[in-house]
């Protein structure tokens, strides 16, 4: 089975596959928000905890480029959003609606505020830990959506500003060359916003059971 085959029926074991993940370096990251959002589909998010490793393939991201009025960086640097103005690859973790944490990644040259939101992952390592943190839900729903993702991965405000390319407990990576990248990447409008929803800034792996949101909002597949 390849890394790109998202079949929830195959998630019953622990782990679904032995994740072979190599860290991503900052030099590998496109210094452009939209390009980075596309690039990160199929890459991995990893949290090495005292209880064990939790990891997953990103199957859905959203771009929040420079000048986007829905971005937390729109009004410039503030005490709470400094991570968004760092070099690409830094975590920005924020409590949203007073209920759920969401993790973004800084996306432009240092000093330019922009972000890529990690919306959903396909679990790889640490299924038991994810199930303990999100009891009573289907495996395909463990990290399907940004709030669920942070709950399953135990990501909270302590990770705000962490360098995801810096060898810390929370990091980004890629599966080995033996694991297939997504055959296709599709675009759609962003969801959960009240404005600036017209542009296709949501990137996802078509056919994945782990992508969030209603299917009616998905657009035709493009490269």
CSV table of C-alpha atoms in Angstrom, one decimal:
chain,number,residue,atom,x,y,z
A,1,UNK,CA,0.0,0.0,0.0
A,2,UNK,CA,1.3,3.5,-0.9
A,3,UNK,CA,1.2,6.5,1.4
A,4,UNK,CA,-1.4,8.1,-0.8
A,5,UNK,CA,-4.0,5.4,-0.4
A,6,UNK,CA,-6.5,6.8,2.1
A,7,UNK,CA,-8.5,3.8,3.2
A,8,UNK,CA,-9.9,4.1,6.7
A,9,UNK,CA,-10.6,0.3,6.8
A,10,UNK,CA,-6.8,-0.1,6.9
A,11,UNK,CA,-6.4,2.0,9.9
A,12,UNK,CA,-7.3,-0.7,12.4
A,13,UNK,CA,-3.8,-1.7,13.1
A,14,UNK,CA,-1.1,0.1,15.1
A,15,UNK,CA,0.6,1.7,13.2
A,16,UNK,CA,-1.1,1.7,9.8
A,17,UNK,CA,2.4,1.7,8.3
A,18,UNK,CA,5.9,2.2,9.7
A,19,UNK,CA,6.2,5.8,8.8
A,20,UNK,CA,9.5,6.6,7.2
A,21,UNK,CA,9.7,10.3,7.7
A,22,UNK,CA,12.7,12.6,7.0
A,23,UNK,CA,12.7,16.2,8.3
A,24,UNK,CA,12.1,19.0,5.9
A,25,UNK,CA,14.7,21.8,5.9
A,26,UNK,CA,13.8,25.5,5.5
A,27,UNK,CA,15.6,25.6,2.2
A,28,UNK,CA,13.1,23.1,0.8
A,29,UNK,CA,10.1,25.3,1.5
A,30,UNK,CA,8.8,27.6,-1.2
A,31,UNK,CA,8.9,31.2,0.0
A,32,UNK,CA,5.4,32.0,-1.3
A,33,UNK,CA,2.2,31.3,0.6
A,34,UNK,CA,0.1,29.7,-2.1
A,35,UNK,CA,3.0,27.6,-3.4
A,36,UNK,CA,3.8,26.5,0.1
A,37,UNK,CA,0.2,25.5,0.8
A,38,UNK,CA,0.2,23.3,-2.3
A,39,UNK,CA,3.7,21.9,-1.5
A,40,UNK,CA,2.7,20.8,2.0
A,41,UNK,CA,-0.1,18.4,0.8
A,42,UNK,CA,1.4,15.0,1.1
A,43,UNK,CA,4.1,16.1,3.6
A,44,UNK,CA,4.0,15.1,7.2
A,45,UNK,CA,3.4,16.6,10.6
A,46,UNK,CA,5.2,14.8,13.5
A,47,UNK,CA,4.9,15.2,17.3
A,48,UNK,CA,7.4,13.2,19.3
A,49,UNK,CA,6.0,13.0,22.8
A,50,UNK,CA,7.1,11.2,26.0
A,51,UNK,CA,4.2,8.7,25.3
A,52,UNK,CA,5.4,8.1,21.7
A,53,UNK,CA,5.3,9.5,18.2
A,54,UNK,CA,2.2,10.8,16.6
A,55,UNK,CA,2.4,11.5,12.9
A,56,UNK,CA,0.3,12.0,9.8
A,57,UNK,CA,0.3,13.0,6.1
A,58,UNK,CA,-1.2,16.4,5.5
A,59,UNK,CA,-4.1,15.9,3.1
A,60,UNK,CA,-5.6,19.5,3.3
A,61,UNK,CA,-4.1,23.0,3.7
A,62,UNK,CA,-5.3,26.6,3.3
A,63,UNK,CA,-3.3,29.6,2.2
A,64,UNK,CA,-3.6,33.0,3.9
A,65,UNK,CA,-1.3,35.2,1.8
A,66,UNK,CA,0.0,38.7,2.4
A,67,UNK,CA,-2.9,41.2,2.4
A,68,UNK,CA,-5.6,38.7,3.1
A,69,UNK,CA,-8.1,40.4,5.4
A,70,UNK,CA,-9.0,37.1,7.1
A,71,UNK,CA,-5.3,36.4,8.1
A,72,UNK,CA,-4.3,37.0,11.7
A,73,UNK,CA,-1.3,38.9,10.2
A,74,UNK,CA,-3.4,41.4,8.3
A,75,UNK,CA,-3.1,44.3,10.8
A,76,UNK,CA,0.6,43.8,11.2
A,77,UNK,CA,2.7,42.5,14.0
A,78,UNK,CA,1.0,42.2,17.4
A,79,UNK,CA,2.1,40.5,20.7
A,80,UNK,CA,0.1,37.4,19.8
A,81,UNK,CA,1.0,36.9,16.1
A,82,UNK,CA,4.7,37.3,16.0
A,83,UNK,CA,5.3,33.8,14.7
A,84,UNK,CA,3.5,34.7,11.4
A,85,UNK,CA,6.3,37.2,10.6
A,86,UNK,CA,9.2,34.8,11.1
A,87,UNK,CA,10.9,32.9,8.3
A,88,UNK,CA,8.9,30.1,6.6
A,89,UNK,CA,8.4,27.0,8.8
A,90,UNK,CA,7.5,28.4,12.2
A,91,UNK,CA,4.3,27.3,14.0
A,92,UNK,CA,1.6,29.7,14.8
A,93,UNK,CA,-0.9,28.1,17.3
A,94,UNK,CA,-4.0,30.1,18.2
A,95,UNK,CA,-7.2,29.4,20.1
A,96,UNK,CA,-10.2,29.9,17.9
A,97,UNK,CA,-13.8,30.5,19.0
A,98,UNK,CA,-12.6,29.9,22.6
A,99,UNK,CA,-12.8,26.2,22.0
A,100,UNK,CA,-10.1,24.7,19.6
A,101,UNK,CA,-6.5,25.3,18.8
A,102,UNK,CA,-5.4,25.5,15.2
A,103,UNK,CA,-1.9,25.3,13.8
A,104,UNK,CA,-0.6,27.4,11.0
A,105,UNK,CA,2.9,27.7,9.5
A,106,UNK,CA,4.6,31.0,8.6
A,107,UNK,CA,4.9,31.2,4.9
A,108,UNK,CA,6.8,34.3,3.5
A,109,UNK,CA,10.2,36.0,4.0
A,110,UNK,CA,10.9,37.1,7.5
A,111,UNK,CA,9.0,40.3,8.3
A,112,UNK,CA,6.1,39.5,5.9
A,113,UNK,CA,3.1,38.1,7.7
A,114,UNK,CA,1.3,35.2,6.0
A,115,UNK,CA,0.3,31.6,6.9
A,116,UNK,CA,-0.6,28.1,5.7
A,117,UNK,CA,-3.2,26.5,7.9
A,118,UNK,CA,-2.9,22.7,8.4
A,119,UNK,CA,-6.5,21.6,8.0
A,120,UNK,CA,-6.4,17.8,8.1
A,121,UNK,CA,-4.1,14.8,8.2
A,122,UNK,CA,-4.2,11.1,7.4
A,123,UNK,CA,-2.9,9.4,10.6
A,124,UNK,CA,0.3,7.3,10.3
A,125,UNK,CA,1.9,6.7,13.7
A,126,UNK,CA,0.4,6.9,17.2
A,127,UNK,CA,-3.2,5.8,16.5
A,128,UNK,CA,-3.7,4.6,20.0
A,129,UNK,CA,-2.6,8.0,21.4
A,130,UNK,CA,-5.0,9.8,19.0
A,131,UNK,CA,-7.9,7.5,19.9
A,132,UNK,CA,-7.2,8.2,23.6
A,133,UNK,CA,-7.3,12.0,23.0
A,134,UNK,CA,-10.4,11.8,20.7
A,135,UNK,CA,-12.4,8.9,22.1
A,136,UNK,CA,-15.5,7.5,20.4
A,137,UNK,CA,-14.8,8.8,16.9
A,138,UNK,CA,-14.0,7.0,13.7
A,139,UNK,CA,-10.3,6.8,12.8
A,140,UNK,CA,-11.0,8.8,9.7
A,141,UNK,CA,-12.3,11.6,11.9
A,142,UNK,CA,-9.4,11.7,14.4
A,143,UNK,CA,-7.6,14.7,12.7
A,144,UNK,CA,-10.1,15.7,10.0
A,145,UNK,CA,-10.3,19.4,10.6
A,146,UNK,CA,-7.9,21.9,12.2
A,147,UNK,CA,-9.3,21.7,15.7
A,148,UNK,CA,-9.5,17.9,15.7
A,149,UNK,CA,-5.9,17.8,14.3
A,150,UNK,CA,-4.5,19.8,17.2
A,151,UNK,CA,-6.5,17.7,19.8
A,152,UNK,CA,-5.3,14.4,18.3
A,153,UNK,CA,-1.7,15.6,18.1
A,154,UNK,CA,-1.7,17.3,21.5
A,155,UNK,CA,-0.8,20.7,20.0
A,156,UNK,CA,-1.4,23.6,22.3
A,157,UNK,CA,-0.2,27.2,22.9
A,158,UNK,CA,3.2,26.0,24.1
A,159,UNK,CA,4.1,25.3,20.5
A,160,UNK,CA,3.4,28.8,19.2
A,161,UNK,CA,6.6,30.1,17.6
A,162,UNK,CA,8.3,26.7,17.4
A,163,UNK,CA,10.6,26.2,14.4
A,164,UNK,CA,9.1,23.2,12.6
A,165,UNK,CA,12.4,22.8,10.7
A,166,UNK,CA,14.5,23.1,13.9
A,167,UNK,CA,14.6,19.5,15.2
A,168,UNK,CA,12.2,20.1,18.1
A,169,UNK,CA,9.5,17.7,19.3
A,170,UNK,CA,7.0,19.1,16.8
A,171,UNK,CA,8.3,19.1,13.2
A,172,UNK,CA,7.5,18.7,9.5
A,173,UNK,CA,8.9,16.1,7.1
A,174,UNK,CA,8.4,14.0,4.0
A,175,UNK,CA,7.9,10.3,3.6
A,176,UNK,CA,10.8,8.3,2.0
A,177,UNK,CA,11.1,8.1,-1.8
A,178,UNK,CA,9.5,4.7,-1.6
A,179,UNK,CA,6.2,6.2,-0.5
A,180,UNK,CA,4.1,7.7,-3.3
A,181,UNK,CA,3.3,11.4,-3.2
A,182,UNK,CA,-0.3,12.5,-4.0
A,183,UNK,CA,-1.0,11.7,-7.6
A,184,UNK,CA,-3.2,14.8,-7.9
A,185,UNK,CA,-3.8,18.0,-5.8
A,186,UNK,CA,-7.2,19.7,-6.0
A,187,UNK,CA,-8.3,23.3,-5.3
A,188,UNK,CA,-11.4,24.6,-3.6
A,189,UNK,CA,-12.6,27.7,-1.8
A,190,UNK,CA,-11.7,28.1,1.8
A,191,UNK,CA,-14.3,27.2,4.4
A,192,UNK,CA,-15.3,28.6,7.8
A,193,UNK,CA,-14.9,32.3,6.7
A,194,UNK,CA,-17.3,35.1,6.4
A,195,UNK,CA,-15.4,37.0,3.6
A,196,UNK,CA,-12.7,36.5,1.0
A,197,UNK,CA,-14.1,33.1,0.1
A,198,UNK,CA,-14.0,33.5,-3.7
A,199,UNK,CA,-10.4,32.5,-4.3
A,200,UNK,CA,-9.3,28.9,-4.6
A,201,UNK,CA,-6.8,28.8,-1.7
A,202,UNK,CA,-7.7,25.5,-0.2
A,203,UNK,CA,-5.5,22.6,-1.3
A,204,UNK,CA,-6.4,18.9,-0.8
A,205,UNK,CA,-5.8,15.4,-1.9
A,206,UNK,CA,-8.9,14.3,-3.9
A,207,UNK,CA,-10.5,11.1,-2.8
A,208,UNK,CA,-9.0,11.1,0.6
A,209,UNK,CA,-11.5,10.1,3.4
A,210,UNK,CA,-9.6,12.5,5.8
A,211,UNK,CA,-10.3,15.8,4.0
A,212,UNK,CA,-12.6,18.0,6.0
A,213,UNK,CA,-15.7,20.0,5.1
A,214,UNK,CA,-18.8,19.1,2.9
A,215,UNK,CA,-18.1,17.5,-0.5
A,216,UNK,CA,-20.4,20.1,-2.2
A,217,UNK,CA,-17.7,22.7,-1.6
A,218,UNK,CA,-15.0,20.8,-3.5
A,219,UNK,CA,-14.0,22.1,-7.0
A,220,UNK,CA,-12.8,20.2,-10.1
A,221,UNK,CA,-9.3,18.7,-9.8
A,222,UNK,CA,-6.4,20.8,-11.1
A,223,UNK,CA,-2.6,20.3,-10.9
